[in-house]
Amino acid sequence: MTVKEKIEQLRKELHQHNYSYYVLDNATISDYEFDIKLKELEQLEDENPEFFDPNSPTQRVGGDITKNFETVTHKNRMYSLDNSYSKEDLLDWEKRLQKNLGRTDIEYTCELKYDGASINLTYENGQFVRAVTRGDGFQGDDVTTNVRTIKSIPLVPNGDFISDFEMRGEIILPLDGFNAMNEERIANGDEPYRNPRNTASGSLKLQDSAEVAKRPLDCLLYQVVTNERKYATHYESLQAARKVGFKAPDTIVLAKSIQEVIDFINDWDVKRHELPYETDGVVVKVNNLQQQEELGYTSKSPRWAIAYKFKAEQVATVLNEITYQVGRTGAITPVANLEPVYLAGTVVKRASLHNADQIEKLDVRIGDTVFVEKGGEIIPKIIKVDLTKRPLDSMPTVYATHCPECHTELVRTEGDAKHYCPNEYGCAPQITGRIQHFISRKAMDIEGLGGETVDLLRKEGLIQNYADLYELKKEQIVPLERMAEKSAQNMIDGIEKSKEIPFEKVLFALGIRFVGETVAKKLAKQFKSIDNLMNADLETLVAVDEIGERIAQSIIDFSSNEGNKELIRRLQSYGVQLEVSAKSMENQTDKLAGKVFVVSGVFHQMSRDELKKAIEDNAGKVSSSISKKTDFIVAGDNMGPSKLAKAEDLGIPIITEQDFIDMINA
Ligand code: AMP
Ligand code: ZN
């Protein structure tokens, strides 16, 4: 077998295993064996770059960065759907169809309306080439790199189908995956995501495709668009698509009349709460493609399809109390505590009231009977008050004036919807939140310690700030709830290991307001140590590229606080990296000073990140888009054609990976 044949065979095999696992939900190989094969393929591809293929299973892990998503015009417009809310609406629709088509024997398909982000997948010559969001229906964003990481999407459909077509579908986050993501966020002290739909569509616009690859996204397909007339009906085309690898849910059914459609709706109105993903309705389509063509489109939507929206479930219950929650930044959220009530499959006890304005708008009061609705959001909301049931002695709600945790008077700055507790260093949830941020993955990355344990340690009086972590003793931890010898040791080891975390991450971990990851990197590079940074005055700070007054002032506030000075002194004494280490200074030169680079394509000798780091280590600057200011483009394989055209247009020199390596070794 030639190398090429071996590569092709492995790709085919791995595609097939992916399909079994992600589409059929039926693994045909162990994870371990899959990994071995994938590694083997990776190595062969590395050694034989001439066989690079963007649709290889190795490309599913992502790694490419998209800074600006290109706008692409859809070949076929992506229409909206007409909505209907009642059985009568559906019967009216049927009458219009019968009149338009001049017949009564119309066949329909019933599908669930998947609640996610619409996507258009283009295939040419049987190969996946592009994924574009719906956008305004005429134009969308090219999110190909990110979508390629979604493993249930076949990159090379396998079997008898058409070769040039578009596949329309919905990118979703199944509920399990969504909940798991949120658990991790909560453990890291991050705000949980609000709902699966927004999180799915947000995921498509992440710049780092490796990050997208980690998310448990899925894609459900609902329409084949093609000029080839191989299939006579919508139903057949989806069945055929399913056979060659597309995840077209088999919940679809054929219906001979609107009455059968209504049966399907009634059935799913109940069963939908058991689905692994969210649905907000049913889509009914005329099955025959010839008839679809005859019916055509209005200015907004196809005449041959209609969406039926399930009613958002509402119940009435009594508001017992309004309590106030303090977030890690001190932001206050009012929470309605309700008489427990059954709604859409769960018991609801609490609902968010958002902020003071919302309470005023609803004029909601203790003792009121309120209507609660569960829409797209995971946390239910209060829609309105049933005034007919308002107790006679009811009094308007007075918003909290003091922090429920530390009793400090709340503040509200102009233009801000939320109230804040200003007691940053003495308010329990803010203290816990800051420590949770300190230990999180992108900061000190302390293994063996989670968000809940931080809270427990604080409640037990063992820690008051992040410096206290370094004085924890195993004997103090073992007796705590859910702790044992081994977990305590892991925690201590994790804390000890964090002393190796480089200065730029430590700086981010300190939680100085407005000092995010990127700013922390900049500051670390510029000032080299915490002492230099804390001694810098406003002028020096704002002189740093991209550091504005707001960030500078926040650093000064942090640095002038006596408590913070003490914390930093302690962290230094434990051996936490509070200056740039000699090791990270190695390999650093000024060779590329003043030069701006754009990096594009796939590289072989180093990863894209290593390449970027090498540019920065040698005092060069990395930019994401090509402009007149760009000095060089380092191009790997498969550089985007639009970038290439732009570079040629502006006359910017394009150099290879090897040219670049020669440049810094010169
Ligand atoms: P709307 O955004 O309310 O106009 O609804 C139209 C959108 O519903 C389409 O753009 C699709 O993304 C989405 N959709 C979800 N499930 C289906 C389905 N089974 N058939 C057609 N469209 C669907
Ligand atoms: Zn407080």
XYZ file of C-alpha atoms and ligand atoms in Angstrom:
690
model
C 0.000 0.000 0.000
C 1.361 3.451 -0.840
C 1.445 6.164 1.818
C -1.360 7.932 0.016
C -3.562 4.852 0.099
C -2.785 4.305 3.767
C -3.752 7.891 4.562
C -6.972 7.585 2.602
C -7.869 4.330 4.238
C -7.348 5.741 7.725
C -9.408 8.804 6.912
C -12.244 6.711 5.613
C -12.139 4.446 8.628
C -12.080 7.324 11.114
C -14.919 9.131 9.332
C -16.935 5.947 9.598
C -16.236 5.596 13.333
C -17.154 9.236 13.901
C -20.417 8.641 12.087
C -21.246 5.570 14.168
C -20.459 7.370 17.378
C -21.843 10.851 16.828
C -24.745 10.210 14.461
C -25.860 6.660 15.207
C -24.880 6.899 18.863
C -23.385 3.451 18.588
C -19.610 3.218 19.061
C -17.818 0.728 16.813
C -14.343 1.148 18.314
C -12.926 2.037 21.730
C -11.785 5.614 22.394
C -8.309 4.275 22.873
C -8.167 2.537 19.511
C -9.664 5.586 17.853
C -6.924 7.763 19.324
C -4.210 5.403 18.159
C -5.516 5.488 14.613
C -5.928 9.239 14.720
C -2.350 9.665 15.947
C -1.122 7.378 13.201
C -2.944 9.453 10.612
C -1.657 12.658 12.151
C 1.887 11.455 11.889
C 1.511 10.336 8.280
C -0.002 13.684 7.387
C 2.795 15.529 9.164
C 5.409 13.562 7.289
C 3.606 13.950 3.978
C 2.235 17.491 3.890
C 1.488 17.174 0.170
C -1.551 15.084 1.116
C -3.040 17.757 3.348
C -6.835 17.720 3.298
C -8.994 20.174 5.223
C -11.637 17.438 5.491
C -9.345 14.933 7.166
C -10.602 13.655 10.551
C -7.422 15.160 12.037
C -8.774 18.627 11.289
C -11.689 18.131 13.671
C -9.642 19.212 16.680
C -9.417 22.740 15.369
C -6.567 25.125 16.022
C -7.061 27.740 13.333
C -8.009 31.191 14.474
C -10.569 33.354 12.700
C -10.384 37.022 13.636
C -12.900 38.350 11.172
C -15.632 36.150 9.809
C -15.995 36.819 6.130
C -19.410 37.783 4.792
C -20.685 35.403 2.140
C -23.731 35.782 -0.094
C -25.982 32.714 -0.029
C -26.421 31.006 -3.363
C -30.012 30.279 -2.348
C -31.669 32.645 0.069
C -32.319 31.348 3.574
C -35.917 32.257 4.253
C -37.755 32.646 7.547
C -40.808 30.586 8.359
C -44.350 31.804 8.768
C -45.596 31.180 12.272
C -48.875 29.784 13.439
C -50.141 29.509 16.973
C -53.373 27.559 16.681
C -55.005 24.663 14.890
C -57.195 27.200 13.054
C -54.086 28.851 11.595
C -53.042 25.471 10.245
C -56.437 24.779 8.716
C -56.377 28.195 7.023
C -52.975 27.371 5.616
C -54.299 24.096 4.247
C -57.138 25.932 2.485
C -54.666 28.297 0.806
C -52.537 25.360 -0.344
C -55.508 23.519 -1.750
C -56.563 26.579 -3.671
C -53.068 27.285 -4.986
C -52.378 23.725 -6.025
C -55.906 22.955 -7.173
C -56.058 19.659 -5.288
C -56.988 18.333 -1.851
C -54.725 15.288 -1.543
C -51.647 17.078 -0.229
C -49.063 15.167 1.744
C -47.133 16.839 4.569
C -44.038 16.212 6.626
C -43.954 17.045 10.310
C -40.614 17.851 11.936
C -39.619 19.319 15.226
C -38.390 22.884 15.172
C -34.893 22.629 16.538
C -33.902 25.598 18.619
C -30.359 26.654 17.810
C -28.473 28.600 15.158
C -29.316 28.085 11.463
C -26.491 26.946 9.273
C -25.976 26.347 5.577
C -23.449 23.655 4.695
C -22.164 23.610 1.130
C -20.860 20.413 -0.479
C -19.088 20.281 -3.806
C -18.012 17.059 -5.485
C -19.161 15.173 -2.441
C -16.895 17.175 -0.122
C -17.748 19.666 2.601
C -16.460 23.074 1.524
C -18.203 25.801 3.490
C -20.482 26.616 6.410
C -22.269 29.944 6.547
C -24.669 31.313 9.174
C -28.116 32.488 8.121
C -27.302 36.149 8.784
C -30.056 38.283 7.237
C -31.058 35.449 4.898
C -29.204 36.948 1.921
C -25.729 37.021 3.442
C -24.171 35.273 6.404
C -20.813 34.757 8.079
C -18.344 32.138 6.949
C -17.817 29.918 10.002
C -16.322 26.939 8.131
C -13.304 26.483 10.376
C -15.436 26.264 13.479
C -18.161 24.080 12.000
C -15.623 21.571 10.724
C -14.947 20.636 14.357
C -18.537 19.435 14.915
C -18.142 15.719 14.706
C -21.657 14.738 13.730
C -21.342 16.695 10.476
C -20.028 14.430 7.706
C -17.110 16.087 5.905
C -17.193 13.460 3.176
C -20.678 11.911 2.906
C -20.346 8.238 2.211
C -22.683 6.395 -0.157
C -25.238 7.041 -2.857
C -26.335 10.676 -2.799
C -26.006 13.819 -4.863
C -22.622 15.470 -5.198
C -23.338 19.212 -5.280
C -25.808 20.525 -2.760
C -26.456 22.649 0.278
C -27.550 21.134 3.516
C -29.586 23.310 5.841
C -29.657 22.616 9.513
C -29.533 23.885 13.016
C -26.449 23.906 15.236
C -27.565 23.050 18.727
C -26.180 22.360 22.165
C -27.879 19.303 23.658
C -29.063 19.916 27.219
C -26.610 17.477 28.830
C -23.655 19.123 27.183
C -24.963 22.568 28.025
C -25.399 21.674 31.679
C -21.931 20.137 31.838
C -20.434 23.321 30.385
C -22.218 25.359 33.005
C -21.083 23.139 35.848
C -17.527 23.718 34.768
C -18.082 27.449 34.539
C -19.610 27.592 37.983
C -16.707 25.566 39.371
C -14.336 28.082 37.799
C -16.238 30.951 39.348
C -17.606 32.104 35.974
C -21.144 33.250 35.326
C -23.171 30.325 33.842
C -24.472 30.585 30.268
C -28.115 31.558 30.001
C -29.525 29.195 27.443
C -28.416 26.563 24.930
C -29.507 28.484 21.839
C -27.450 31.624 22.467
C -24.510 29.561 23.601
C -24.659 27.496 20.395
C -24.762 30.546 18.172
C -22.073 32.267 20.242
C -19.873 29.204 19.860
C -19.925 29.581 16.075
C -18.327 32.989 16.398
C -15.484 32.029 18.707
C -12.135 32.969 17.236
C -10.321 29.851 18.376
C -11.634 26.754 16.615
C -9.872 24.507 19.157
C -12.180 26.032 21.766
C -15.195 25.258 19.544
C -13.986 21.672 19.149
C -14.209 21.231 22.918
C -17.860 22.245 23.041
C -20.431 19.457 22.721
C -22.145 21.008 19.690
C -24.365 18.982 17.428
C -26.030 19.664 14.088
C -29.541 18.552 13.098
C -30.330 18.721 9.393
C -33.713 19.556 7.894
C -33.353 20.436 4.228
C -31.421 19.459 1.109
C -31.119 22.227 -1.484
C -29.977 21.108 -4.929
C -30.586 21.399 -8.642
C -30.255 17.662 -9.125
C -33.681 16.091 -9.328
C -32.820 12.812 -7.774
C -35.528 12.798 -5.116
C -39.206 13.527 -5.633
C -40.072 14.376 -2.043
C -38.617 16.184 0.922
C -39.026 13.073 3.050
C -37.058 10.876 0.639
C -34.230 13.384 0.338
C -33.799 13.483 4.123
C -33.907 9.702 4.415
C -31.204 9.453 1.757
C -29.167 12.153 3.514
C -29.384 10.205 6.748
C -28.042 7.091 5.022
C -24.895 8.882 3.848
C -24.086 10.328 7.264
C -26.236 13.380 7.967
C -27.978 13.655 11.302
C -31.498 14.235 10.040
C -33.612 13.296 13.058
C -35.924 10.354 12.598
C -38.668 12.125 14.525
C -39.897 13.305 11.099
C -43.207 11.734 9.980
C -45.441 11.864 6.926
C -49.011 13.121 7.351
C -51.897 12.725 4.947
C -53.960 15.540 6.382
C -53.826 18.493 8.746
C -55.607 16.340 11.318
C -52.612 14.003 11.304
C -50.352 17.044 11.640
C -52.332 18.100 14.695
C -51.921 14.649 16.221
C -48.159 14.979 15.805
C -48.229 18.400 17.478
C -50.309 17.186 20.417
C -48.048 14.229 20.872
C -44.847 16.302 20.951
C -46.293 19.100 23.044
C -46.091 16.560 25.869
C -43.096 14.457 24.838
C -40.818 17.382 24.021
C -39.716 17.727 27.619
C -38.036 14.347 27.374
C -35.944 15.259 24.323
C -32.180 15.629 24.792
C -32.380 19.074 23.152
C -34.764 22.009 23.062
C -37.565 22.479 20.591
C -39.988 25.371 20.455
C -42.417 24.056 17.874
C -43.148 21.915 14.853
C -42.388 22.671 11.205
C -44.910 21.413 8.679
C -43.882 21.187 5.015
C -45.520 20.152 1.779
C -43.737 16.897 1.001
C -43.747 16.878 -2.785
C -40.851 18.958 -4.159
C -42.643 19.692 -7.414
C -45.536 21.130 -5.426
C -43.106 23.129 -3.297
C -41.747 24.685 -6.455
C -45.223 25.513 -7.680
C -46.089 27.215 -4.422
C -42.913 29.283 -4.246
C -42.166 32.044 -1.755
C -43.572 35.234 -0.350
C -41.137 38.076 0.271
C -40.217 36.494 3.602
C -40.945 32.806 3.673
C -41.829 29.714 1.675
C -45.543 29.190 1.030
C -44.967 25.448 1.316
C -43.952 25.452 4.982
C -45.269 26.764 8.276
C -44.025 26.672 11.843
C -46.340 25.896 14.714
C -45.078 27.373 17.965
C -45.702 25.549 21.201
C -47.127 27.832 23.816
C -44.518 28.851 26.357
C -45.857 27.260 29.467
C -47.179 29.618 32.092
C -48.451 29.038 35.579
C -49.726 31.250 38.335
C -48.175 31.131 41.778
C -47.624 33.326 44.814
C -44.559 35.494 45.384
C -43.448 34.875 48.962
C -40.317 36.940 49.211
C -37.764 38.920 47.245
C -34.149 38.197 48.122
C -30.976 39.698 46.722
C -27.957 37.871 45.379
C -24.447 39.292 45.297
C -22.220 38.326 42.369
C -18.445 38.157 42.444
C -18.126 41.679 41.109
C -20.577 42.927 43.732
C -23.510 43.189 41.277
C -26.889 42.665 42.945
C -29.630 40.508 41.369
C -33.115 40.421 42.891
C -34.650 36.950 43.036
C -38.331 36.100 43.390
C -38.935 33.286 45.872
C -42.123 31.571 44.791
C -44.574 29.127 46.205
C -43.207 25.961 44.502
C -45.108 25.140 41.340
C -44.811 22.562 38.570
C -43.853 24.032 35.187
C -42.591 22.431 31.957
C -41.300 19.335 33.659
C -39.617 20.876 36.702
C -40.588 22.367 40.030
C -39.984 26.108 40.020
C -39.214 27.911 43.268
C -37.316 30.922 42.103
C -37.403 33.385 39.238
C -35.062 36.199 38.300
C -36.313 39.764 38.609
C -33.189 41.195 36.888
C -32.952 44.644 38.504
C -34.795 47.475 40.226
C -36.281 48.814 36.997
C -37.843 45.479 36.188
C -39.496 45.284 39.612
C -40.861 48.764 39.146
C -42.099 48.009 35.649
C -43.977 44.903 36.773
C -45.024 46.583 40.009
C -44.587 43.215 41.617
C -45.184 42.962 45.370
C -44.831 40.409 48.124
C -48.043 38.365 48.357
C -48.950 38.937 44.708
C -50.107 36.115 42.491
C -47.787 36.194 39.495
C -47.583 34.439 36.125
C -44.335 32.579 35.622
C -43.111 31.518 32.202
C -40.333 29.252 31.061
C -39.079 30.495 27.733
C -35.652 30.002 26.207
C -33.971 30.945 29.469
C -33.169 28.237 31.954
C -34.227 30.461 34.828
C -37.961 31.182 34.614
C -39.239 34.712 34.590
C -42.225 36.602 35.903
C -44.438 37.869 33.094
C -47.055 39.809 34.966
C -49.046 40.222 38.141
C -52.643 39.023 38.520
C -54.019 42.256 39.957
C -57.413 40.727 40.717
C -55.725 38.638 43.387
C -53.667 41.395 44.996
C -54.110 41.455 48.806
C -55.765 44.608 50.096
C -52.912 45.504 52.410
C -50.255 45.116 49.704
C -47.420 47.656 49.637
C -45.130 48.630 46.740
C -41.769 46.862 46.794
C -38.934 48.926 48.181
C -35.634 47.914 46.638
C -32.833 46.820 48.969
C -30.666 49.668 50.183
C -27.968 47.551 51.806
C -25.969 44.476 50.828
C -27.671 41.321 52.167
C -24.268 39.765 52.849
C -22.226 42.528 54.466
C -24.816 45.288 55.074
C -22.837 47.931 53.230
C -24.963 50.565 51.543
C -25.514 49.749 47.857
C -24.513 52.111 45.064
C -25.849 52.542 41.583
C -23.891 54.530 39.034
C -25.671 56.404 36.314
C -26.495 54.432 33.235
C -26.056 51.149 35.053
C -29.122 48.937 35.470
C -27.664 47.151 38.472
C -26.932 48.097 42.052
C -23.511 47.179 43.440
C -22.094 46.403 46.845
C -18.948 48.546 47.028
C -17.385 46.553 49.878
C -15.000 44.729 47.549
C -12.666 43.316 50.187
C -15.063 42.605 53.017
C -18.123 41.093 51.337
C -18.244 37.280 51.453
C -19.448 36.439 47.917
C -17.002 38.928 46.475
C -14.172 37.405 48.490
C -15.113 33.899 47.385
C -15.553 35.066 43.803
C -12.107 36.612 43.723
C -10.470 33.449 45.034
C -12.465 31.360 42.564
C -11.153 33.525 39.773
C -7.608 33.182 41.135
C -7.672 29.382 40.974
C -9.476 29.131 37.610
C -8.016 27.423 34.587
C -6.833 30.490 32.715
C -5.366 31.989 35.870
C -3.429 29.905 38.452
C -5.014 26.705 37.130
C -4.987 25.011 40.530
C -5.899 21.383 40.199
C -7.572 19.626 43.082
C -9.456 22.722 44.171
C -12.893 23.715 42.883
C -15.232 26.649 43.277
C -17.413 25.029 45.923
C -14.452 24.032 48.040
C -13.244 27.634 47.997
C -16.579 28.643 49.449
C -16.329 25.909 52.065
C -12.786 26.908 53.030
C -13.873 30.502 53.441
C -16.893 29.560 55.534
C -14.665 27.438 57.757
C -12.484 30.484 58.267
C -9.464 28.857 56.658
C -9.058 31.413 53.868
C -9.967 35.070 53.571
C -7.996 35.856 50.411
C -5.938 34.084 47.791
C -2.676 34.437 49.694
C -4.154 32.315 52.492
C -4.293 29.347 50.089
C -0.524 29.018 50.348
C -0.652 28.564 54.103
C -3.229 25.776 54.083
C -2.114 22.596 55.846
C -3.290 19.149 54.930
C -4.407 18.501 58.534
C -6.801 21.444 58.278
C -8.416 20.159 55.111
C -8.855 16.438 55.777
C -11.606 16.828 58.419
C -13.751 18.989 56.130
C -16.923 17.747 54.526
C -16.369 15.517 51.449
C -12.591 15.659 51.952
C -10.213 12.780 52.483
C -6.490 12.177 52.762
C -6.057 11.892 49.026
C -8.175 14.850 47.953
C -6.513 17.043 50.556
C -3.090 16.028 49.290
C -4.154 16.757 45.700
C -5.243 20.196 46.741
C -1.990 20.951 48.534
C -0.016 19.642 45.552
C -2.086 21.726 43.155
C -1.469 24.856 45.188
C 2.237 24.109 45.405
C 2.432 23.589 41.655
C 0.806 26.934 40.959
C 4.031 28.574 42.109
C 5.385 27.699 38.668
C 2.649 29.573 36.821
C 4.281 32.386 34.818
C 3.974 35.995 35.882
C 1.546 37.057 33.136
C -1.020 34.524 34.361
C -0.450 35.435 37.998
C -1.091 39.036 37.067
C -4.384 38.020 35.459
C -5.233 35.886 38.495
C -4.942 38.851 40.871
C -8.308 40.001 39.559
C -7.460 43.665 39.080
C -10.513 45.202 37.498
C -10.255 45.523 33.687
C -7.011 43.521 33.629
C -8.031 40.563 31.517
C -5.780 37.952 29.976
C -4.501 40.062 27.105
C -3.898 43.180 29.145
C -2.069 41.108 31.758
C 0.228 39.759 29.041
C 0.989 43.253 27.803
C 1.703 44.573 31.267
C 3.898 41.616 32.194
C 5.968 42.111 29.093
C 6.301 45.823 29.588
C 6.940 46.024 33.333
C 8.574 42.647 33.932
C 7.676 42.558 37.632
C 4.821 43.363 39.974
C 7.000 45.868 41.812
C 7.653 47.837 38.653
C 3.994 47.724 37.778
C 2.787 48.825 41.198
C 5.270 51.690 41.288
C 4.267 52.998 37.879
C 2.348 56.269 37.757
C -0.600 57.066 35.541
C 1.528 58.647 32.832
C 3.827 55.659 32.562
C 0.873 53.294 32.437
C -1.092 55.052 29.710
C 2.089 55.335 27.662
C 1.910 51.577 27.181
C 0.384 50.559 23.891
C -3.361 49.833 24.275
C -3.519 50.719 27.976
C -6.119 53.419 28.432
C -6.966 55.633 31.338
C -9.638 53.331 32.723
C -7.270 50.374 33.043
C -4.442 52.574 34.313
C -6.617 54.064 37.038
C -7.774 50.634 38.115
C -4.154 49.466 38.459
C -3.340 52.528 40.534
C -6.350 51.932 42.782
C -5.254 48.348 43.265
C -1.642 49.291 43.949
C -2.406 51.978 46.464
C -4.557 49.724 48.619
C -2.640 48.666 51.739
C -4.400 45.294 51.874
C -3.325 44.506 48.341
C 0.265 45.492 49.047
C 0.293 43.058 51.940
C -1.207 40.282 49.772
C 1.439 40.765 47.105
C 4.217 40.764 49.701
C 2.899 37.477 51.012
C 2.585 35.900 47.562
C 6.210 36.901 46.932
C 7.298 35.260 50.152
C 5.639 31.958 49.144
C 7.506 31.907 45.846
C 4.665 32.749 43.443
C 6.060 34.149 40.151
C 5.718 37.874 40.484
C 8.289 38.711 37.879
C 9.163 37.484 34.437
C 11.435 34.484 34.852
C 14.923 34.317 33.370
C 13.836 31.300 31.389
C 11.061 33.114 29.614
C 13.497 35.941 28.843
C 15.735 33.513 26.975
C 15.271 33.580 23.232
C 14.032 37.115 23.488
C 15.588 39.652 21.156
C 14.749 42.940 19.506
C 15.340 41.575 16.027
C 11.823 42.199 14.803
C 11.246 45.477 16.622
C 8.691 47.663 14.898
C 7.661 44.985 12.430
C 4.051 43.900 12.075
C 3.284 40.315 11.007
C 0.167 38.543 9.857
C 0.190 34.764 10.161
C -1.980 32.693 7.849
C -2.341 29.062 6.881
C -1.077 25.760 8.230
C 2.543 25.321 9.381
C 4.821 22.349 9.757
C 7.890 23.166 11.825
C 6.064 24.940 14.581
C 2.461 25.435 15.558
C 0.700 28.651 14.787
C 0.867 29.647 18.459
C 4.591 28.954 18.617
C 5.090 31.046 15.535
C 3.202 33.938 17.063
C 5.123 33.608 20.294
C 8.396 33.660 18.356
C 7.344 36.909 16.704
C 6.473 38.490 20.028
C 9.579 37.154 21.764
C 11.642 38.940 19.161
C 9.775 42.195 19.725
C 7.612 41.927 16.625
C 3.896 42.484 16.605
C 1.219 40.035 15.471
C -1.842 41.443 13.786
C -4.908 39.535 12.721
C -5.784 41.359 9.552
C -3.795 42.618 6.622
C -3.528 46.361 6.214
C -1.078 48.943 4.926
C 0.704 48.684 8.265
C 1.547 45.011 7.760
C 5.254 44.399 7.075
C 5.259 40.665 6.404
C 2.806 37.851 5.928
C 4.033 34.477 7.085
C 2.115 32.071 4.887
C 1.696 28.372 5.492
C -0.292 25.882 3.445
C -3.820 26.773 2.479
C -3.630 30.463 3.143
C -7.082 31.977 2.609
C -7.545 33.182 -0.980
C -9.010 36.506 0.092
C -5.991 37.190 2.295
C -3.677 36.325 -0.549
C -5.469 38.701 -2.898
C -5.373 41.488 -0.342
C -1.658 40.970 0.318
C -0.881 41.100 -3.385
C -3.064 44.112 -3.757
C -1.168 46.035 -1.070
C 2.183 44.676 -2.216
C 3.076 43.151 1.153
C 5.890 40.595 1.082
C 4.742 37.031 1.697
C 7.353 34.858 3.380
C 7.426 31.155 4.196
C 7.808 29.555 7.573
C 11.465 28.799 6.694
C 12.107 32.412 5.652
C 10.806 33.473 9.034
C 12.989 31.007 10.928
C 16.022 32.245 8.978
C 15.038 35.789 9.834
C 15.099 35.252 13.604
C 18.205 33.069 13.498
C 20.130 35.539 11.394
P -37.782 31.732 12.318
O -36.355 32.052 12.709
O -38.729 31.779 13.447
O -38.200 32.463 11.089
O -37.772 30.200 11.920
C -37.048 29.766 10.815
C -35.881 28.968 11.293
O -36.287 27.786 11.945
C -35.043 28.480 10.158
O -34.092 29.434 9.758
C -34.397 27.267 10.720
O -33.095 27.613 11.167
C -35.204 26.899 11.940
N -35.648 25.498 11.941
C -35.532 24.678 13.003
N -36.013 23.464 12.740
C -36.440 23.473 11.456
C -37.020 22.496 10.595
N -37.292 21.264 11.026
N -37.326 22.880 9.339
C -37.078 24.139 8.910
N -36.519 25.103 9.669
C -36.200 24.784 10.943
Zn -21.637 43.201 50.356
